[in-house]
Short mmCIF file of N, CA and C in Angstrom, two decimals:
data_model
loop_
_atom_site.label_atom_id
_atom_site.label_comp_id
_atom_site.label_asym_id
_atom_site.label_seq_id
_atom_site.Cartn_x
_atom_site.Cartn_y
_atom_site.Cartn_z
N MET O 285 111.63 143.07 80.47
CA MET O 285 111.01 142.65 82.24
C MET O 285 109.88 143.64 82.78
N LYS O 286 109.16 143.79 83.24
CA LYS O 286 107.71 144.42 83.52
C LYS O 286 108.10 144.09 85.01
N ALA O 287 108.17 144.75 85.99
CA ALA O 287 108.68 144.97 87.14
C ALA O 287 106.87 145.19 87.70
N GLY O 288 106.65 144.28 88.76
CA GLY O 288 105.51 144.46 89.60
C GLY O 288 104.30 143.38 88.45
N SER O 289 104.68 143.16 87.42
CA SER O 289 103.67 142.69 86.73
C SER O 289 103.38 140.97 87.13
N THR O 290 102.32 140.73 86.85
CA THR O 290 101.96 139.48 86.83
C THR O 290 100.96 138.55 85.36
N ASP O 291 101.00 137.45 85.38
CA ASP O 291 100.61 136.31 84.22
C ASP O 291 100.35 135.76 84.75
N HIS O 292 99.01 135.04 84.78
CA HIS O 292 98.44 133.37 84.93
C HIS O 292 98.10 132.83 83.84
N SER O 293 98.61 131.81 84.33
CA SER O 293 97.97 130.87 83.54
C SER O 293 97.98 129.18 83.81
N THR O 294 97.10 128.30 82.95
CA THR O 294 96.76 126.82 83.68
C THR O 294 97.32 126.20 82.44
N PHE O 295 97.39 124.59 82.92
CA PHE O 295 97.75 124.08 81.24
C PHE O 295 97.75 122.72 82.01
N VAL O 296 96.92 121.93 81.26
CA VAL O 296 96.49 120.43 81.61
C VAL O 296 97.35 119.76 80.71
N ILE O 297 98.01 118.49 80.59
CA ILE O 297 99.06 117.73 80.15
C ILE O 297 98.25 115.97 80.53
N GLU O 298 97.94 115.40 79.37
CA GLU O 298 97.90 114.21 80.03
C GLU O 298 98.17 112.98 79.40
N ARG O 299 98.56 111.63 80.13
CA ARG O 299 99.76 110.92 79.57
C ARG O 299 98.76 109.42 80.33
N ARG O 300 99.10 108.64 79.64
CA ARG O 300 98.75 106.91 79.26
C ARG O 300 99.79 106.00 79.60
N PHE O 301 99.75 105.14 80.45
CA PHE O 301 100.91 104.41 80.53
C PHE O 301 100.91 103.27 79.96
N THR O 302 101.35 102.07 79.98
CA THR O 302 101.43 100.88 79.79
C THR O 302 102.11 100.16 81.28
N ALA O 303 101.98 100.59 82.28
CA ALA O 303 101.86 100.16 83.75
C ALA O 303 101.07 100.47 84.67
N PRO O 304 101.01 99.69 85.63
CA PRO O 304 99.77 99.71 86.88
C PRO O 304 100.00 100.87 87.29
N VAL O 305 99.00 101.68 88.09
CA VAL O 305 98.77 103.14 88.68
C VAL O 305 99.93 102.77 89.74
N GLU O 306 100.06 101.69 90.50
CA GLU O 306 101.20 101.65 91.79
C GLU O 306 102.70 101.98 91.38
N ARG O 307 102.54 101.73 90.15
CA ARG O 307 104.13 102.13 89.49
C ARG O 307 104.46 103.36 89.02
N VAL O 308 103.22 103.87 88.38
CA VAL O 308 103.51 105.39 87.97
C VAL O 308 103.32 106.15 89.22
N PHE O 309 102.68 106.01 90.15
CA PHE O 309 102.97 106.71 91.40
C PHE O 309 104.18 106.76 92.02
N ALA O 310 104.55 105.49 91.88
CA ALA O 310 106.00 105.39 92.51
C ALA O 310 106.99 106.09 92.04
N ALA O 311 107.02 106.30 90.79
CA ALA O 311 108.15 107.22 90.24
C ALA O 311 107.77 108.74 90.20
N TRP O 312 107.03 109.07 91.41
CA TRP O 312 106.86 110.20 92.19
C TRP O 312 107.13 110.39 93.08
N ALA O 313 107.50 109.05 94.01
CA ALA O 313 107.80 109.24 95.28
C ALA O 313 109.11 108.78 95.48
N ASP O 314 109.44 107.67 94.47
CA ASP O 314 110.66 107.54 94.74
C ASP O 314 111.93 108.53 94.54
N ALA O 315 112.81 109.05 95.11
CA ALA O 315 113.73 110.24 94.95
C ALA O 315 114.48 109.85 93.54
N ASP O 316 115.05 108.60 93.55
CA ASP O 316 116.04 108.37 92.33
C ASP O 316 115.39 108.24 91.20
N LYS O 317 114.54 107.54 91.20
CA LYS O 317 113.18 107.67 90.10
C LYS O 317 113.10 108.81 89.46
N LYS O 318 112.54 109.88 90.63
CA LYS O 318 112.13 111.35 90.04
C LYS O 318 113.13 111.54 89.29
N ARG O 319 114.50 111.82 90.04
CA ARG O 319 115.59 112.88 89.85
C ARG O 319 116.15 112.44 88.50
N ARG O 320 115.70 110.82 87.63
CA ARG O 320 116.07 110.52 86.62
C ARG O 320 115.46 111.16 85.35
N TRP O 321 113.84 111.26 85.59
CA TRP O 321 112.95 111.37 84.68
C TRP O 321 112.55 113.38 84.75
N PHE O 322 112.43 114.35 85.93
CA PHE O 322 112.35 115.11 86.27
C PHE O 322 112.56 115.97 85.03
N ALA O 323 114.02 115.77 84.97
CA ALA O 323 115.01 116.78 84.12
C ALA O 323 114.17 117.34 82.44
N CYS O 324 114.43 118.12 82.39
CA CYS O 324 114.42 118.58 80.82
C CYS O 324 114.96 119.24 79.77
N HIS O 325 116.15 119.33 80.67
CA HIS O 325 117.71 119.52 79.61
C HIS O 325 118.56 118.55 80.27
N ASP O 326 119.16 118.09 78.98
CA ASP O 326 120.24 116.93 79.13
C ASP O 326 121.43 117.98 79.72
N ASP O 327 121.91 118.72 78.77
CA ASP O 327 122.89 119.33 79.09
C ASP O 327 122.96 120.06 80.39
N TRP O 328 122.12 120.52 81.33
CA TRP O 328 122.11 120.87 82.67
C TRP O 328 122.52 120.17 83.76
N SER O 329 123.84 120.27 84.29
CA SER O 329 123.77 119.63 85.52
C SER O 329 123.26 120.02 86.67
N THR O 330 123.37 118.82 87.65
CA THR O 330 122.51 118.82 88.91
C THR O 330 123.20 119.64 90.05
N VAL O 331 122.87 120.07 90.85
CA VAL O 331 123.69 121.20 91.37
C VAL O 331 123.15 120.18 93.38
N ALA O 332 121.97 119.96 92.98
CA ALA O 332 120.98 119.72 94.51
C ALA O 332 120.18 118.97 93.99
N TYR O 333 119.60 117.97 95.17
CA TYR O 333 118.01 117.35 94.82
C TYR O 333 117.73 116.31 95.94
N ARG O 334 116.81 116.80 96.31
CA ARG O 334 116.36 116.45 97.74
C ARG O 334 114.94 116.02 97.63
N LEU O 335 113.95 115.15 98.26
CA LEU O 335 112.93 114.78 97.83
C LEU O 335 112.48 114.11 99.30
N ASP O 336 111.31 114.90 99.91
CA ASP O 336 110.88 114.34 100.77
C ASP O 336 109.61 114.51 100.48
N PHE O 337 108.72 113.09 100.33
CA PHE O 337 108.14 112.80 99.60
C PHE O 337 106.61 112.71 100.62
N CYS O 338 106.29 113.68 101.41
CA CYS O 338 105.03 113.08 102.43
C CYS O 338 104.02 114.43 102.51
N VAL O 339 102.85 114.46 103.24
CA VAL O 339 102.33 115.90 103.31
C VAL O 339 103.14 116.57 104.27
N GLY O 340 103.26 117.68 104.04
CA GLY O 340 104.33 119.19 104.18
C GLY O 340 105.95 118.96 103.88
N GLY O 341 106.19 117.64 103.40
CA GLY O 341 107.42 117.28 103.36
C GLY O 341 107.87 118.11 101.56
N ASN O 342 109.09 118.41 101.32
CA ASN O 342 109.39 119.57 100.21
C ASN O 342 110.33 118.67 99.33
N GLU O 343 110.46 119.16 98.00
CA GLU O 343 111.27 118.94 97.01
C GLU O 343 112.02 120.05 96.74
N HIS O 344 113.52 119.71 96.25
CA HIS O 344 114.23 121.03 96.05
C HIS O 344 115.24 120.53 94.94
N ASN O 345 115.21 121.01 93.92
CA ASN O 345 116.13 120.61 92.76
C ASN O 345 116.73 121.87 92.12
N ALA O 346 117.76 121.82 91.89
CA ALA O 346 118.40 122.96 91.66
C ALA O 346 119.53 122.41 90.83
N VAL O 347 119.65 123.22 89.41
CA VAL O 347 120.51 122.65 88.10
C VAL O 347 121.04 123.68 87.37
N ALA O 348 122.71 123.51 87.06
CA ALA O 348 123.34 124.76 86.50
C ALA O 348 122.80 124.74 85.36
N THR O 349 123.00 125.88 84.15
CA THR O 349 123.47 125.37 82.76
C THR O 349 124.68 125.50 82.23
N ASP O 350 125.35 125.14 81.38
CA ASP O 350 126.55 125.38 80.64
C ASP O 350 127.70 126.74 81.14
N GLU O 351 126.59 127.72 81.02
CA GLU O 351 127.39 128.95 81.57
C GLU O 351 127.38 129.50 83.14
N GLY O 352 127.04 128.27 84.01
CA GLY O 352 126.91 128.18 85.20
C GLY O 352 125.41 129.05 85.96
N VAL O 353 124.20 129.28 85.17
CA VAL O 353 123.26 129.97 85.99
C VAL O 353 122.30 128.62 86.74
N VAL O 354 121.96 129.49 88.02
CA VAL O 354 121.64 128.14 88.79
C VAL O 354 120.08 127.95 88.54
N HIS O 355 118.78 127.18 88.07
CA HIS O 355 117.85 127.41 88.05
C HIS O 355 117.71 126.49 89.05
N THR O 356 116.33 126.93 90.45
CA THR O 356 116.34 126.18 91.41
C THR O 356 114.50 126.14 91.55
N PHE O 357 114.39 124.71 91.78
CA PHE O 357 113.09 124.09 91.78
C PHE O 357 112.53 123.78 93.23
N ASP O 358 111.84 124.26 94.21
CA ASP O 358 111.39 124.26 95.62
C ASP O 358 109.95 123.43 95.90
N ALA O 359 109.30 122.72 95.90
CA ALA O 359 108.46 122.41 96.40
C ALA O 359 107.99 122.49 97.65
N ARG O 360 106.69 122.65 97.59
CA ARG O 360 106.02 121.85 99.34
C ARG O 360 104.50 121.06 98.90
N PHE O 361 104.94 119.89 99.46
CA PHE O 361 103.81 118.93 98.96
C PHE O 361 102.41 119.15 100.24
N PHE O 362 101.32 119.14 99.92
CA PHE O 362 100.14 119.94 100.45
C PHE O 362 99.12 118.67 100.52
N ASP O 363 99.28 117.27 99.93
CA ASP O 363 97.61 116.73 99.87
C ASP O 363 98.71 115.49 98.67
N ILE O 364 98.46 114.24 99.58
CA ILE O 364 99.14 112.97 99.08
C ILE O 364 98.06 112.07 99.32
N VAL O 365 97.13 111.42 98.30
CA VAL O 365 96.30 110.45 98.61
C VAL O 365 97.08 108.59 97.44
N PRO O 366 97.76 108.10 97.99
CA PRO O 366 98.63 107.31 97.46
C PRO O 366 97.30 106.89 96.15
N GLN O 367 98.43 106.26 95.08
CA GLN O 367 97.36 105.66 93.47
C GLN O 367 96.62 106.86 93.44
N GLN O 368 96.39 108.35 93.65
CA GLN O 368 95.12 109.04 93.20
C GLN O 368 95.47 109.95 92.98
N ARG O 369 96.29 110.95 94.13
CA ARG O 369 96.15 112.22 93.51
C ARG O 369 97.72 112.68 94.26
N ILE O 370 98.25 113.95 93.81
CA ILE O 370 99.09 114.78 94.60
C ILE O 370 98.90 115.87 94.61
N VAL O 371 98.87 116.75 95.52
CA VAL O 371 98.97 118.57 95.16
C VAL O 371 100.41 119.14 95.71
N TYR O 372 100.76 119.92 94.91
CA TYR O 372 101.99 120.88 95.45
C TYR O 372 101.76 121.88 94.89
N ALA O 373 102.80 122.98 95.89
CA ALA O 373 103.01 124.00 95.10
C ALA O 373 104.32 124.44 95.37
N TYR O 374 104.82 125.13 93.90
CA TYR O 374 106.46 125.37 93.74
C TYR O 374 106.62 126.63 93.77
N ASP O 375 108.01 127.15 93.71
CA ASP O 375 108.28 128.45 92.81
C ASP O 375 109.40 127.96 92.35
N MET O 376 109.89 128.89 91.19
CA MET O 376 110.94 128.74 90.14
C MET O 376 111.66 129.89 90.36
N LEU O 377 113.28 129.94 90.18
CA LEU O 377 113.87 130.71 90.77
C LEU O 377 115.23 130.74 89.53
N VAL O 378 115.56 132.27 88.79
CA VAL O 378 116.73 131.59 87.84
C VAL O 378 117.89 132.50 88.54
N GLY O 379 118.82 132.21 89.01
CA GLY O 379 119.55 132.92 89.81
C GLY O 379 119.08 133.06 91.15
N ASP O 380 118.75 134.17 91.61
CA ASP O 380 118.68 134.74 93.24
C ASP O 380 116.72 135.38 92.51
N VAL O 381 116.53 135.30 91.34
CA VAL O 381 115.20 135.78 91.00
C VAL O 381 113.87 134.91 90.78
N ARG O 382 112.80 135.32 91.41
CA ARG O 382 111.78 134.34 91.37
C ARG O 382 111.05 135.07 90.24
N ILE O 383 110.74 134.02 89.31
CA ILE O 383 110.13 134.29 88.55
C ILE O 383 108.73 133.92 87.82
N SER O 384 108.66 132.64 88.68
CA SER O 384 106.85 131.95 88.74
C SER O 384 106.99 131.59 90.36
N VAL O 385 105.39 130.85 90.12
CA VAL O 385 104.91 130.55 91.67
C VAL O 385 103.67 129.86 91.06
N SER O 386 103.99 128.50 91.31
CA SER O 386 102.58 127.87 90.94
C SER O 386 102.21 126.82 91.87
N LEU O 387 100.92 126.04 91.41
CA LEU O 387 99.95 125.24 92.08
C LEU O 387 99.75 124.15 91.06
N VAL O 388 100.12 122.91 91.67
CA VAL O 388 99.96 121.62 90.66
C VAL O 388 99.45 120.44 91.38
N THR O 389 98.21 120.11 90.40
CA THR O 389 97.46 118.74 91.02
C THR O 389 97.81 117.39 90.00
N VAL O 390 98.20 116.34 90.49
CA VAL O 390 98.41 115.25 89.40
C VAL O 390 97.32 114.00 89.84
N THR O 391 96.58 113.77 89.06
CA THR O 391 95.91 112.74 89.45
C THR O 391 96.21 111.46 88.42
N PHE O 392 95.41 110.58 89.39
CA PHE O 392 95.89 109.08 88.54
C PHE O 392 94.69 108.32 88.40
N GLU O 393 94.84 107.59 87.51
CA GLU O 393 93.32 107.08 87.13
C GLU O 393 93.79 105.26 86.40
N ARG O 394 93.31 104.43 87.41
CA ARG O 394 93.43 102.81 86.80
C ARG O 394 92.38 102.32 85.73
N SER O 395 93.07 101.72 84.68
CA SER O 395 91.95 101.14 83.84
C SER O 395 92.54 100.14 83.39
N ALA O 396 92.58 98.81 83.48
CA ALA O 396 93.04 97.52 83.71
C ALA O 396 94.62 97.48 83.68
N ALA O 397 95.63 97.51 83.53
CA ALA O 397 96.72 97.56 83.52
C ALA O 397 97.31 98.48 83.20
N THR O 398 96.60 99.74 82.55
CA THR O 398 97.34 100.88 82.28
C THR O 398 96.88 102.13 83.41
N THR O 399 97.42 103.23 83.31
CA THR O 399 97.46 104.43 84.31
C THR O 399 97.41 105.58 83.26
N LYS O 400 96.11 106.58 83.57
CA LYS O 400 95.90 107.57 83.08
C LYS O 400 96.77 108.90 83.85
N MET O 401 97.47 109.79 83.26
CA MET O 401 97.83 110.17 84.30
C MET O 401 97.12 111.87 83.86
N THR O 402 96.75 112.35 85.20
CA THR O 402 96.20 114.31 84.60
C THR O 402 97.61 114.98 85.46
N PHE O 403 98.12 116.27 84.61
CA PHE O 403 98.65 117.21 85.27
C PHE O 403 98.10 118.17 85.46
N THR O 404 97.61 118.85 86.23
CA THR O 404 97.14 120.44 85.74
C THR O 404 98.12 121.08 86.66
N GLU O 405 98.75 122.52 86.48
CA GLU O 405 99.30 123.55 86.64
C GLU O 405 98.91 124.75 86.57
N GLN O 406 98.61 125.49 87.25
CA GLN O 406 98.37 126.88 87.53
C GLN O 406 99.47 127.74 88.22
N VAL O 407 99.92 128.58 87.11
CA VAL O 407 100.83 129.80 87.49
C VAL O 407 100.65 130.84 87.66
N VAL O 408 101.81 131.40 87.99
CA VAL O 408 101.74 133.26 87.94
C VAL O 408 103.41 133.40 87.88
N PHE O 409 103.70 133.55 86.22
CA PHE O 409 104.40 134.11 86.01
C PHE O 409 104.95 135.54 86.39
N LEU O 410 106.35 136.43 87.13
CA LEU O 410 106.11 137.31 87.86
C LEU O 410 107.51 138.07 87.04
N ASP O 411 106.66 139.20 87.05
CA ASP O 411 107.68 140.71 86.84
C ASP O 411 107.91 140.43 84.96
N GLY O 412 107.16 139.50 83.93
CA GLY O 412 107.66 139.52 82.75
C GLY O 412 108.60 138.22 82.43
N HIS O 413 108.81 137.52 83.38
CA HIS O 413 109.36 136.25 83.58
C HIS O 413 109.44 135.33 82.77
N GLY O 414 109.36 134.07 82.16
CA GLY O 414 108.82 133.33 81.52
C GLY O 414 107.70 133.04 80.72
N ASP O 415 107.29 132.48 80.13
CA ASP O 415 106.09 132.07 79.29
C ASP O 415 105.26 131.02 79.43
N ASN O 416 103.86 130.89 79.56
CA ASN O 416 103.23 129.23 79.68
C ASN O 416 103.82 128.25 78.31
N ASP O 417 103.83 128.97 77.19
CA ASP O 417 104.08 127.79 76.05
C ASP O 417 105.41 127.03 76.76
N GLU O 418 106.81 127.83 76.77
CA GLU O 418 107.93 127.57 77.60
C GLU O 418 107.99 126.51 78.74
N ARG O 419 107.14 126.63 79.96
CA ARG O 419 106.62 125.94 80.46
C ARG O 419 106.11 125.02 80.62
N ARG O 420 104.86 124.79 79.97
CA ARG O 420 104.33 123.68 79.09
C ARG O 420 105.40 122.65 78.44
N GLU O 421 106.19 123.25 77.36
CA GLU O 421 106.85 122.26 76.95
C GLU O 421 107.99 121.88 77.45
N GLY O 422 108.73 122.76 78.87
CA GLY O 422 109.42 122.06 79.57
C GLY O 422 108.96 120.84 80.38
N THR O 423 107.87 120.96 80.94
CA THR O 423 106.97 119.90 81.65
C THR O 423 106.65 118.63 80.97
N GLU O 424 106.48 119.19 79.65
CA GLU O 424 105.84 118.09 78.84
C GLU O 424 107.26 116.77 78.43
N VAL O 425 108.76 117.78 78.47
CA VAL O 425 109.58 116.90 78.24
C VAL O 425 109.95 116.00 79.55
N GLY O 426 109.48 116.54 80.78
CA GLY O 426 109.81 115.90 81.95
C GLY O 426 108.71 114.52 82.08
N LEU O 427 107.77 114.66 81.21
CA LEU O 427 106.21 113.94 81.64
C LEU O 427 107.00 112.96 80.13
N ASP O 428 107.23 113.11 79.50
CA ASP O 428 108.03 112.07 77.72
C ASP O 428 108.99 111.10 78.78
N ARG O 429 109.70 111.89 79.58
CA ARG O 429 111.16 111.26 79.85
C ARG O 429 110.26 109.81 80.90
N LEU O 430 109.07 109.92 81.96
CA LEU O 430 108.55 109.53 82.37
C LEU O 430 108.05 108.17 81.81
N ILE O 431 107.07 108.52 81.00
CA ILE O 431 106.59 107.57 79.69
C ILE O 431 107.79 106.69 79.37
N ALA O 432 108.99 107.19 78.94
CA ALA O 432 110.01 106.24 78.16
C ALA O 432 110.26 105.24 79.65
N GLU O 433 110.25 105.68 81.30
CA GLU O 433 109.98 104.41 82.08
C GLU O 433 109.44 103.40 81.50
N PHE O 434 107.88 103.93 81.73
CA PHE O 434 107.00 102.66 81.17
C PHE O 434 106.70 102.29 80.34
N GLY O 435 106.83 103.31 78.72
CA GLY O 435 105.52 102.84 77.64
C GLY O 435 104.60 103.06 77.95
N ASN O 436 103.66 104.02 76.53
CA ASN O 436 102.69 104.68 77.01
C ASN O 436 101.47 103.49 75.87
N VAL O 437 100.56 104.40 75.86
CA VAL O 437 99.33 103.42 75.48
C VAL O 437 98.69 104.16 73.92
#
């Protein structure tokens, strides 16, 4: 661990869905749908989940490993344009230790009966915790679960 260190990174993930933009966007806005696809570890159990999907609203997701270590995601929505974009910031904690803070922009583009979604995350890892490849991989697992909801192109 490198106390006081920061490591900035950005990654972009694109996905195409065989579903109209309204359905793909709704999977981000509905708490039951989001909780279903958002997880990146099948063997972790949900401790708490809340979603208030509106500008100024929050999302809270706390999950525990088999060893009982709690990983917490707390987000705040700054911009929501239905069927076009979502902008939110979140921090990630492992136990009581904040490991990262991120700004995320998700855009949606309509094309006939399909949707192109672009996920961009700008992250700062704190004090040597985490790495960009690990974060990207976890995000891709969740987005692949979202694809399973609709199918991809």
